[in-house]
Amino acid sequence: MKRDQRPGAGAGKASGAGAGKVSGGRARRLSGGRGRRKLSAVAADGALILYFVFALFPVAWMVILSLKPADELFSTYFSFTPTLDSYRTVLGAGDDQGVPFLRFFLNSLVVSVGAVALSLVIGLPAAYAAARWRFRGSENLMFTLLSFRFAPELTVIIPLFVLYQRLGLFDTYVGMVWVLQLVTLPLIVWIMRSYFSDLSPELEQAALLDGYTRKQAFFKVALPLVKPGIAAVSLLAFIFAWNNFVFPLILTSSNAQTVTVGALSFLGGDRPKYNLTAAAALVSVVPPLLLALTIQRYLVRGLSFGAVKS
């Protein structure tokens, strides 16, 4: 038998065997790494599912309460005979319970839409001016405006109550629309200011060169370009106005009372009616939800407007 006498033949076989061992070890490490990553991904998905169930459980429990009959209301079991009597009472026969919930619902629509509309009329020009003209103290002025939004409502509710009593604005639509400007107007001005800042000033300068006035450039050039932002901020302002609780609680009694306070009226009496309260709360969620679904296309574009700059 002849032995291979070529130089480096033995070394080549040894190196080939070593390379095979190295590649095999690398493959095992890669497969082990992929297995660990897959396991961590499954654990993360499981944690998200658990959090999702935890977050939605109160909503599911409210749905169960709203479908329970009165005689099974205080049972903690999930087996019961579902009924829509709570919704019929809230929507059709609320006056039998001494709670005109439908009127409260309409009041919320009127004051929320009115507050957002007034805030847009005042806030859009203010946001445009804040984005285009800077002067000494402008940032302090904007921060002061923003402080009205984040200041606790209880700090101003007592002087507002006294003023509303003397001016005749207590328990009126005008008074509620006016006081909700503390909630909606700073939000609209601050958010729309960033949208207008992302627009190139050359667009308006070109319009001015074409003979447009500053007012025409604002309405015909700037506003159409920020329509997605207007839709997004209008939805956010509507939700904040709709969900407000402190101002309707103190500044209204019955004529202009909203659903956030009216839904709690079912808890009065010798025996709280939790099924009616749950049904009223779920009904009050419908307008913001429908509005969000209606302007969903503009909402996504508005929230991502200006996120990526060239």
mmCIF file of C-alpha atoms in Angstrom:
data_model
loop_
_atom_site.group_PDB
_atom_site.id
_atom_site.type_symbol
_atom_site.label_atom_id
_atom_site.label_comp_id
_atom_site.label_asym_id
_atom_site.label_seq_id
_atom_site.Cartn_x
_atom_site.Cartn_y
_atom_site.Cartn_z
ATOM 1 C CA MET A 1 0.000 0.000 0.000
ATOM 2 C CA LYS A 2 1.392 3.371 -1.015
ATOM 3 C CA ARG A 3 1.395 6.175 1.450
ATOM 4 C CA ASP A 4 0.650 9.639 0.218
ATOM 5 C CA GLN A 5 3.994 11.418 0.180
ATOM 6 C CA ARG A 6 2.686 14.815 -0.983
ATOM 7 C CA PRO A 7 3.765 17.572 1.329
ATOM 8 C CA GLY A 8 0.983 18.865 3.533
ATOM 9 C CA ALA A 9 -1.353 15.937 2.810
ATOM 10 C CA GLY A 10 -1.583 14.928 6.466
ATOM 11 C CA ALA A 11 -1.929 18.520 7.532
ATOM 12 C CA GLY A 12 -4.719 18.999 4.987
ATOM 13 C CA LYS A 13 -6.636 16.009 6.386
ATOM 14 C CA ALA A 14 -6.150 17.287 9.924
ATOM 15 C CA SER A 15 -7.264 20.795 8.986
ATOM 16 C CA GLY A 16 -10.291 19.378 7.153
ATOM 17 C CA ALA A 17 -11.297 17.381 10.215
ATOM 18 C CA GLY A 18 -10.802 20.445 12.423
ATOM 19 C CA ALA A 19 -12.859 22.587 10.074
ATOM 20 C CA GLY A 20 -15.640 20.014 10.163
ATOM 21 C CA LYS A 21 -15.633 20.087 13.941
ATOM 22 C CA VAL A 22 -15.680 23.902 13.957
ATOM 23 C CA SER A 23 -18.531 24.097 11.442
ATOM 24 C CA GLY A 24 -20.495 21.493 13.380
ATOM 25 C CA GLY A 25 -20.038 23.407 16.630
ATOM 26 C CA ARG A 26 -21.053 26.652 14.932
ATOM 27 C CA ALA A 27 -24.197 25.016 13.549
ATOM 28 C CA ARG A 28 -25.109 23.717 16.982
ATOM 29 C CA ARG A 29 -24.585 27.173 18.485
ATOM 30 C CA LEU A 30 -26.696 28.771 15.758
ATOM 31 C CA SER A 31 -29.497 26.266 16.206
ATOM 32 C CA GLY A 32 -29.320 26.755 19.969
ATOM 33 C CA GLY A 33 -29.484 30.530 19.509
ATOM 34 C CA ARG A 34 -32.494 30.229 17.203
ATOM 35 C CA GLY A 35 -34.196 27.978 19.743
ATOM 36 C CA ARG A 36 -33.618 30.469 22.555
ATOM 37 C CA ARG A 37 -34.883 33.344 20.404
ATOM 38 C CA LYS A 38 -37.994 31.358 19.499
ATOM 39 C CA LEU A 39 -38.596 30.519 23.152
ATOM 40 C CA SER A 40 -38.204 34.172 24.176
ATOM 41 C CA ALA A 41 -40.591 35.237 21.395
ATOM 42 C CA VAL A 42 -43.194 32.717 22.592
ATOM 43 C CA ALA A 43 -42.764 33.964 26.180
ATOM 44 C CA ALA A 44 -43.173 37.585 25.035
ATOM 45 C CA ASP A 45 -46.317 36.710 23.072
ATOM 46 C CA GLY A 46 -47.719 34.892 26.076
ATOM 47 C CA ALA A 47 -47.039 37.886 28.321
ATOM 48 C CA LEU A 48 -48.760 40.214 25.836
ATOM 49 C CA ILE A 49 -51.790 37.917 25.660
ATOM 50 C CA LEU A 50 -52.022 37.837 29.459
ATOM 51 C CA TYR A 51 -51.808 41.628 29.631
ATOM 52 C CA PHE A 52 -54.424 41.906 26.872
ATOM 53 C CA VAL A 53 -56.810 39.687 28.866
ATOM 54 C CA PHE A 54 -56.054 41.640 32.065
ATOM 55 C CA ALA A 55 -56.696 44.995 30.366
ATOM 56 C CA LEU A 56 -59.964 43.935 28.716
ATOM 57 C CA PHE A 57 -61.399 42.063 31.690
ATOM 58 C CA PRO A 58 -63.095 45.186 33.211
ATOM 59 C CA VAL A 59 -64.794 45.874 29.865
ATOM 60 C CA ALA A 60 -65.905 42.251 29.597
ATOM 61 C CA TRP A 61 -67.214 42.374 33.171
ATOM 62 C CA MET A 62 -69.228 45.515 32.367
ATOM 63 C CA VAL A 63 -70.756 43.762 29.367
ATOM 64 C CA ILE A 64 -71.688 40.818 31.613
ATOM 65 C CA LEU A 65 -73.215 43.175 34.200
ATOM 66 C CA SER A 66 -75.251 44.971 31.543
ATOM 67 C CA LEU A 67 -76.691 41.666 30.302
ATOM 68 C CA LYS A 68 -77.580 40.293 33.736
ATOM 69 C CA PRO A 69 -81.184 40.396 34.963
ATOM 70 C CA ALA A 70 -81.894 42.187 38.213
ATOM 71 C CA ASP A 71 -82.417 39.015 40.245
ATOM 72 C CA GLU A 72 -79.002 37.628 39.202
ATOM 73 C CA LEU A 73 -77.147 40.908 39.479
ATOM 74 C CA PHE A 74 -75.123 40.148 42.608
ATOM 75 C CA SER A 75 -74.065 36.689 41.478
ATOM 76 C CA THR A 76 -70.388 36.284 40.618
ATOM 77 C CA TYR A 77 -70.970 33.280 38.368
ATOM 78 C CA PHE A 78 -70.636 33.567 34.607
ATOM 79 C CA SER A 79 -73.660 31.368 33.970
ATOM 80 C CA PHE A 80 -76.815 33.501 33.779
ATOM 81 C CA THR A 81 -79.729 34.224 31.489
ATOM 82 C CA PRO A 82 -78.725 37.225 29.319
ATOM 83 C CA THR A 83 -81.268 39.944 28.743
ATOM 84 C CA LEU A 84 -81.375 43.357 27.084
ATOM 85 C CA ASP A 85 -83.713 44.882 29.647
ATOM 86 C CA SER A 86 -80.962 47.153 30.962
ATOM 87 C CA TYR A 87 -80.412 48.686 27.535
ATOM 88 C CA ARG A 88 -84.158 49.041 26.988
ATOM 89 C CA THR A 89 -84.471 50.821 30.306
ATOM 90 C CA VAL A 90 -81.548 53.136 29.643
ATOM 91 C CA LEU A 91 -82.465 53.996 26.059
ATOM 92 C CA GLY A 92 -86.226 53.778 26.039
ATOM 93 C CA ALA A 93 -87.624 53.983 29.553
ATOM 94 C CA GLY A 94 -84.972 55.864 31.494
ATOM 95 C CA ASP A 95 -87.577 58.249 32.852
ATOM 96 C CA ASP A 96 -89.216 55.368 34.718
ATOM 97 C CA GLN A 97 -86.059 55.205 36.811
ATOM 98 C CA GLY A 98 -86.011 58.964 37.317
ATOM 99 C CA VAL A 99 -82.908 59.267 35.112
ATOM 100 C CA PRO A 100 -83.385 60.851 31.641
ATOM 101 C CA PHE A 101 -80.257 59.274 30.222
ATOM 102 C CA LEU A 102 -81.100 60.068 26.595
ATOM 103 C CA ARG A 103 -81.208 63.770 27.422
ATOM 104 C CA PHE A 104 -77.829 63.486 29.142
ATOM 105 C CA PHE A 105 -76.515 61.709 26.033
ATOM 106 C CA LEU A 106 -77.714 64.514 23.765
ATOM 107 C CA ASN A 107 -76.261 67.077 26.163
ATOM 108 C CA SER A 108 -72.849 65.411 25.868
ATOM 109 C CA LEU A 109 -73.060 65.501 22.076
ATOM 110 C CA VAL A 110 -74.012 69.173 22.039
ATOM 111 C CA VAL A 111 -71.375 70.412 24.479
ATOM 112 C CA SER A 112 -68.564 68.179 23.128
ATOM 113 C CA VAL A 113 -69.158 69.062 19.477
ATOM 114 C CA GLY A 114 -69.621 72.728 20.388
ATOM 115 C CA ALA A 115 -66.425 72.794 22.453
ATOM 116 C CA VAL A 116 -64.364 71.169 19.694
ATOM 117 C CA ALA A 117 -65.828 73.440 16.992
ATOM 118 C CA LEU A 118 -65.115 76.588 19.010
ATOM 119 C CA SER A 119 -61.609 75.366 19.836
ATOM 120 C CA LEU A 120 -60.888 74.731 16.152
ATOM 121 C CA VAL A 121 -62.103 78.209 15.174
ATOM 122 C CA ILE A 122 -59.870 79.841 17.778
ATOM 123 C CA GLY A 123 -57.046 77.321 17.991
ATOM 124 C CA LEU A 124 -56.129 76.791 14.321
ATOM 125 C CA PRO A 125 -55.242 80.464 13.633
ATOM 126 C CA ALA A 126 -53.488 80.625 17.017
ATOM 127 C CA ALA A 127 -51.445 77.512 16.235
ATOM 128 C CA TYR A 128 -50.535 78.876 12.785
ATOM 129 C CA ALA A 129 -49.430 82.186 14.281
ATOM 130 C CA ALA A 130 -47.408 80.414 16.984
ATOM 131 C CA ALA A 131 -45.652 78.315 14.335
ATOM 132 C CA ARG A 132 -44.832 81.161 11.946
ATOM 133 C CA TRP A 133 -44.106 84.146 14.191
ATOM 134 C CA ARG A 134 -41.677 83.924 17.083
ATOM 135 C CA PHE A 135 -41.048 86.781 19.498
ATOM 136 C CA ARG A 136 -39.556 87.261 22.919
ATOM 137 C CA GLY A 137 -41.709 85.420 25.428
ATOM 138 C CA SER A 138 -43.598 83.354 22.833
ATOM 139 C CA GLU A 139 -42.452 80.069 24.357
ATOM 140 C CA ASN A 140 -43.479 81.265 27.812
ATOM 141 C CA LEU A 141 -46.883 82.184 26.415
ATOM 142 C CA MET A 142 -47.303 78.743 24.884
ATOM 143 C CA PHE A 143 -46.241 77.061 28.104
ATOM 144 C CA THR A 144 -48.775 79.145 30.024
ATOM 145 C CA LEU A 145 -51.477 78.013 27.616
ATOM 146 C CA LEU A 146 -50.397 74.397 28.042
ATOM 147 C CA SER A 147 -50.484 74.740 31.833
ATOM 148 C CA PHE A 148 -54.242 75.331 31.623
ATOM 149 C CA ARG A 149 -54.590 71.824 30.191
ATOM 150 C CA PHE A 150 -52.485 70.015 32.766
ATOM 151 C CA ALA A 151 -53.479 72.009 35.846
ATOM 152 C CA PRO A 152 -55.849 70.096 38.146
ATOM 153 C CA GLU A 153 -59.440 71.064 37.427
ATOM 154 C CA LEU A 154 -60.210 71.239 41.141
ATOM 155 C CA THR A 155 -57.908 74.271 41.471
ATOM 156 C CA VAL A 156 -60.261 76.441 39.379
ATOM 157 C CA ILE A 157 -63.633 74.830 39.975
ATOM 158 C CA ILE A 158 -64.607 76.925 43.044
ATOM 159 C CA PRO A 159 -64.045 80.374 41.447
ATOM 160 C CA LEU A 160 -65.694 79.103 38.261
ATOM 161 C CA PHE A 161 -68.717 77.952 40.249
ATOM 162 C CA VAL A 162 -69.060 81.403 41.846
ATOM 163 C CA LEU A 163 -68.653 83.188 38.494
ATOM 164 C CA TYR A 164 -71.129 80.909 36.748
ATOM 165 C CA GLN A 165 -73.720 81.482 39.463
ATOM 166 C CA ARG A 166 -73.391 85.267 39.146
ATOM 167 C CA LEU A 167 -73.263 85.362 35.331
ATOM 168 C CA GLY A 168 -76.159 82.980 34.819
ATOM 169 C CA LEU A 169 -74.010 80.353 33.066
ATOM 170 C CA PHE A 170 -74.646 77.597 35.596
ATOM 171 C CA ASP A 171 -76.285 74.504 34.059
ATOM 172 C CA THR A 172 -76.287 75.931 30.518
ATOM 173 C CA TYR A 173 -74.877 74.725 27.211
ATOM 174 C CA VAL A 174 -72.962 77.973 26.728
ATOM 175 C CA GLY A 175 -71.327 77.621 30.118
ATOM 176 C CA MET A 176 -70.267 74.026 29.475
ATOM 177 C CA VAL A 177 -68.896 74.794 25.997
ATOM 178 C CA TRP A 178 -66.993 77.744 27.402
ATOM 179 C CA VAL A 179 -65.442 75.893 30.349
ATOM 180 C CA LEU A 180 -64.426 72.931 28.186
ATOM 181 C CA GLN A 181 -62.111 75.302 26.309
ATOM 182 C CA LEU A 182 -59.726 74.749 29.224
ATOM 183 C CA VAL A 183 -59.575 71.113 28.099
ATOM 184 C CA THR A 184 -59.712 71.259 24.303
ATOM 185 C CA LEU A 185 -58.124 74.572 23.274
ATOM 186 C CA PRO A 186 -54.581 74.031 24.687
ATOM 187 C CA LEU A 187 -54.541 70.532 23.182
ATOM 188 C CA ILE A 188 -55.479 71.786 19.723
ATOM 189 C CA VAL A 189 -53.067 74.738 19.767
ATOM 190 C CA TRP A 190 -50.065 72.697 20.885
ATOM 191 C CA ILE A 191 -50.588 69.766 18.541
ATOM 192 C CA MET A 192 -51.507 71.836 15.489
ATOM 193 C CA ARG A 193 -48.548 74.117 16.114
ATOM 194 C CA SER A 194 -46.223 71.183 15.408
ATOM 195 C CA TYR A 195 -48.141 70.355 12.214
ATOM 196 C CA PHE A 196 -47.854 73.897 10.899
ATOM 197 C CA SER A 197 -44.168 73.985 11.866
ATOM 198 C CA ASP A 198 -43.542 70.920 9.682
ATOM 199 C CA LEU A 199 -44.935 72.743 6.625
ATOM 200 C CA SER A 200 -42.393 74.527 4.501
ATOM 201 C CA PRO A 201 -42.834 78.334 4.663
ATOM 202 C CA GLU A 202 -41.887 78.510 0.978
ATOM 203 C CA LEU A 203 -45.337 77.171 0.077
ATOM 204 C CA GLU A 204 -47.052 80.175 1.632
ATOM 205 C CA GLN A 205 -44.438 82.560 0.274
ATOM 206 C CA ALA A 206 -45.125 81.253 -3.215
ATOM 207 C CA ALA A 207 -48.836 81.843 -2.664
ATOM 208 C CA LEU A 208 -48.115 85.396 -1.495
ATOM 209 C CA LEU A 209 -46.069 86.009 -4.642
ATOM 210 C CA ASP A 210 -49.022 84.815 -6.714
ATOM 211 C CA GLY A 211 -51.184 87.537 -5.195
ATOM 212 C CA TYR A 212 -52.754 85.721 -2.250
ATOM 213 C CA THR A 213 -53.231 87.551 1.009
ATOM 214 C CA ARG A 214 -51.960 86.019 4.234
ATOM 215 C CA LYS A 215 -55.522 85.006 5.103
ATOM 216 C CA GLN A 216 -56.007 83.311 1.717
ATOM 217 C CA ALA A 217 -52.654 81.541 2.038
ATOM 218 C CA PHE A 218 -53.738 80.212 5.422
ATOM 219 C CA PHE A 219 -57.126 78.923 4.260
ATOM 220 C CA LYS A 220 -56.187 77.739 0.745
ATOM 221 C CA VAL A 221 -52.617 76.488 1.235
ATOM 222 C CA ALA A 222 -51.827 75.702 4.864
ATOM 223 C CA LEU A 223 -55.145 74.270 6.083
ATOM 224 C CA PRO A 224 -55.653 71.742 3.240
ATOM 225 C CA LEU A 225 -52.180 70.331 3.879
ATOM 226 C CA VAL A 226 -52.863 69.660 7.554
ATOM 227 C CA LYS A 227 -56.313 68.077 7.179
ATOM 228 C CA PRO A 228 -55.099 64.724 8.602
ATOM 229 C CA GLY A 229 -53.761 66.547 11.642
ATOM 230 C CA ILE A 230 -57.041 68.421 12.099
ATOM 231 C CA ALA A 231 -58.938 65.113 12.009
ATOM 232 C CA ALA A 232 -56.614 63.528 14.563
ATOM 233 C CA VAL A 233 -56.624 66.442 16.991
ATOM 234 C CA SER A 234 -60.402 66.874 16.651
ATOM 235 C CA LEU A 235 -60.919 63.264 17.680
ATOM 236 C CA LEU A 236 -58.587 63.621 20.672
ATOM 237 C CA ALA A 237 -60.257 66.863 21.760
ATOM 238 C CA PHE A 238 -63.717 65.302 21.398
ATOM 239 C CA ILE A 239 -62.701 62.332 23.569
ATOM 240 C CA PHE A 240 -61.284 64.607 26.278
ATOM 241 C CA ALA A 241 -64.402 66.798 26.231
ATOM 242 C CA TRP A 242 -66.733 63.787 26.221
ATOM 243 C CA ASN A 243 -64.948 62.102 29.144
ATOM 244 C CA ASN A 244 -64.703 65.191 31.329
ATOM 245 C CA PHE A 245 -66.284 64.594 34.727
ATOM 246 C CA VAL A 246 -65.389 67.391 37.163
ATOM 247 C CA PHE A 247 -66.839 70.347 35.246
ATOM 248 C CA PRO A 248 -70.253 68.751 34.538
ATOM 249 C CA LEU A 249 -70.409 67.476 38.120
ATOM 250 C CA ILE A 250 -70.014 70.942 39.686
ATOM 251 C CA LEU A 251 -71.268 73.338 36.999
ATOM 252 C CA THR A 252 -74.488 71.529 35.983
ATOM 253 C CA SER A 253 -77.505 70.111 37.754
ATOM 254 C CA SER A 254 -79.951 68.677 35.195
ATOM 255 C CA ASN A 255 -80.431 70.776 32.054
ATOM 256 C CA ALA A 256 -76.850 70.508 30.726
ATOM 257 C CA GLN A 257 -75.692 67.426 32.615
ATOM 258 C CA THR A 258 -73.602 64.961 30.575
ATOM 259 C CA VAL A 259 -73.377 61.170 30.442
ATOM 260 C CA THR A 260 -70.281 60.984 32.623
ATOM 261 C CA VAL A 261 -72.324 62.291 35.548
ATOM 262 C CA GLY A 262 -75.720 61.010 34.438
ATOM 263 C CA ALA A 263 -74.574 57.388 34.279
ATOM 264 C CA LEU A 264 -73.845 57.485 38.001
ATOM 265 C CA SER A 265 -77.436 58.491 38.737
ATOM 266 C CA PHE A 266 -78.465 54.834 38.508
ATOM 267 C CA LEU A 267 -76.351 54.123 41.587
ATOM 268 C CA GLY A 268 -78.609 56.197 43.817
ATOM 269 C CA GLY A 269 -81.428 54.862 45.929
ATOM 270 C CA ASP A 270 -81.660 52.043 48.427
ATOM 271 C CA ARG A 271 -80.295 49.445 45.983
ATOM 272 C CA PRO A 272 -77.669 50.438 43.364
ATOM 273 C CA LYS A 273 -78.563 49.359 39.844
ATOM 274 C CA TYR A 274 -75.175 48.240 38.586
ATOM 275 C CA ASN A 275 -76.661 46.673 35.451
ATOM 276 C CA LEU A 276 -78.160 50.003 34.375
ATOM 277 C CA THR A 277 -74.929 51.833 35.162
ATOM 278 C CA ALA A 278 -72.932 49.336 33.092
ATOM 279 C CA ALA A 279 -75.379 49.618 30.182
ATOM 280 C CA ALA A 280 -75.254 53.428 30.324
ATOM 281 C CA ALA A 281 -71.447 53.401 30.383
ATOM 282 C CA LEU A 282 -71.271 51.087 27.366
ATOM 283 C CA VAL A 283 -73.781 53.203 25.432
ATOM 284 C CA SER A 284 -71.738 56.322 26.174
ATOM 285 C CA VAL A 285 -68.686 54.722 24.512
ATOM 286 C CA VAL A 286 -70.455 54.492 21.136
ATOM 287 C CA PRO A 287 -69.983 58.085 19.792
ATOM 288 C CA PRO A 288 -66.175 58.284 20.287
ATOM 289 C CA LEU A 289 -65.820 54.771 18.892
ATOM 290 C CA LEU A 290 -67.897 55.525 15.801
ATOM 291 C CA LEU A 291 -66.036 58.788 15.261
ATOM 292 C CA ALA A 292 -62.678 57.018 15.502
ATOM 293 C CA LEU A 293 -63.777 54.370 12.984
ATOM 294 C CA THR A 294 -65.144 57.025 10.620
ATOM 295 C CA ILE A 295 -61.965 59.104 10.458
ATOM 296 C CA GLN A 296 -59.570 56.196 10.891
ATOM 297 C CA ARG A 297 -57.877 56.861 7.556
ATOM 298 C CA TYR A 298 -57.183 60.496 8.447
ATOM 299 C CA LEU A 299 -56.304 59.565 12.014
ATOM 300 C CA VAL A 300 -53.437 57.264 10.989
ATOM 301 C CA ARG A 301 -52.082 59.839 8.537
ATOM 302 C CA GLY A 302 -52.430 62.605 11.088
ATOM 303 C CA LEU A 303 -50.592 60.777 13.855
ATOM 304 C CA SER A 304 -47.702 59.936 11.506
ATOM 305 C CA PHE A 305 -47.595 63.361 9.793
ATOM 306 C CA GLY A 306 -44.099 64.801 9.967
ATOM 307 C CA ALA A 307 -42.619 61.740 11.650
ATOM 308 C CA VAL A 308 -40.104 61.214 8.813
ATOM 309 C CA LYS A 309 -38.296 64.183 7.318
ATOM 310 C CA SER A 310 -36.138 64.144 4.247
#
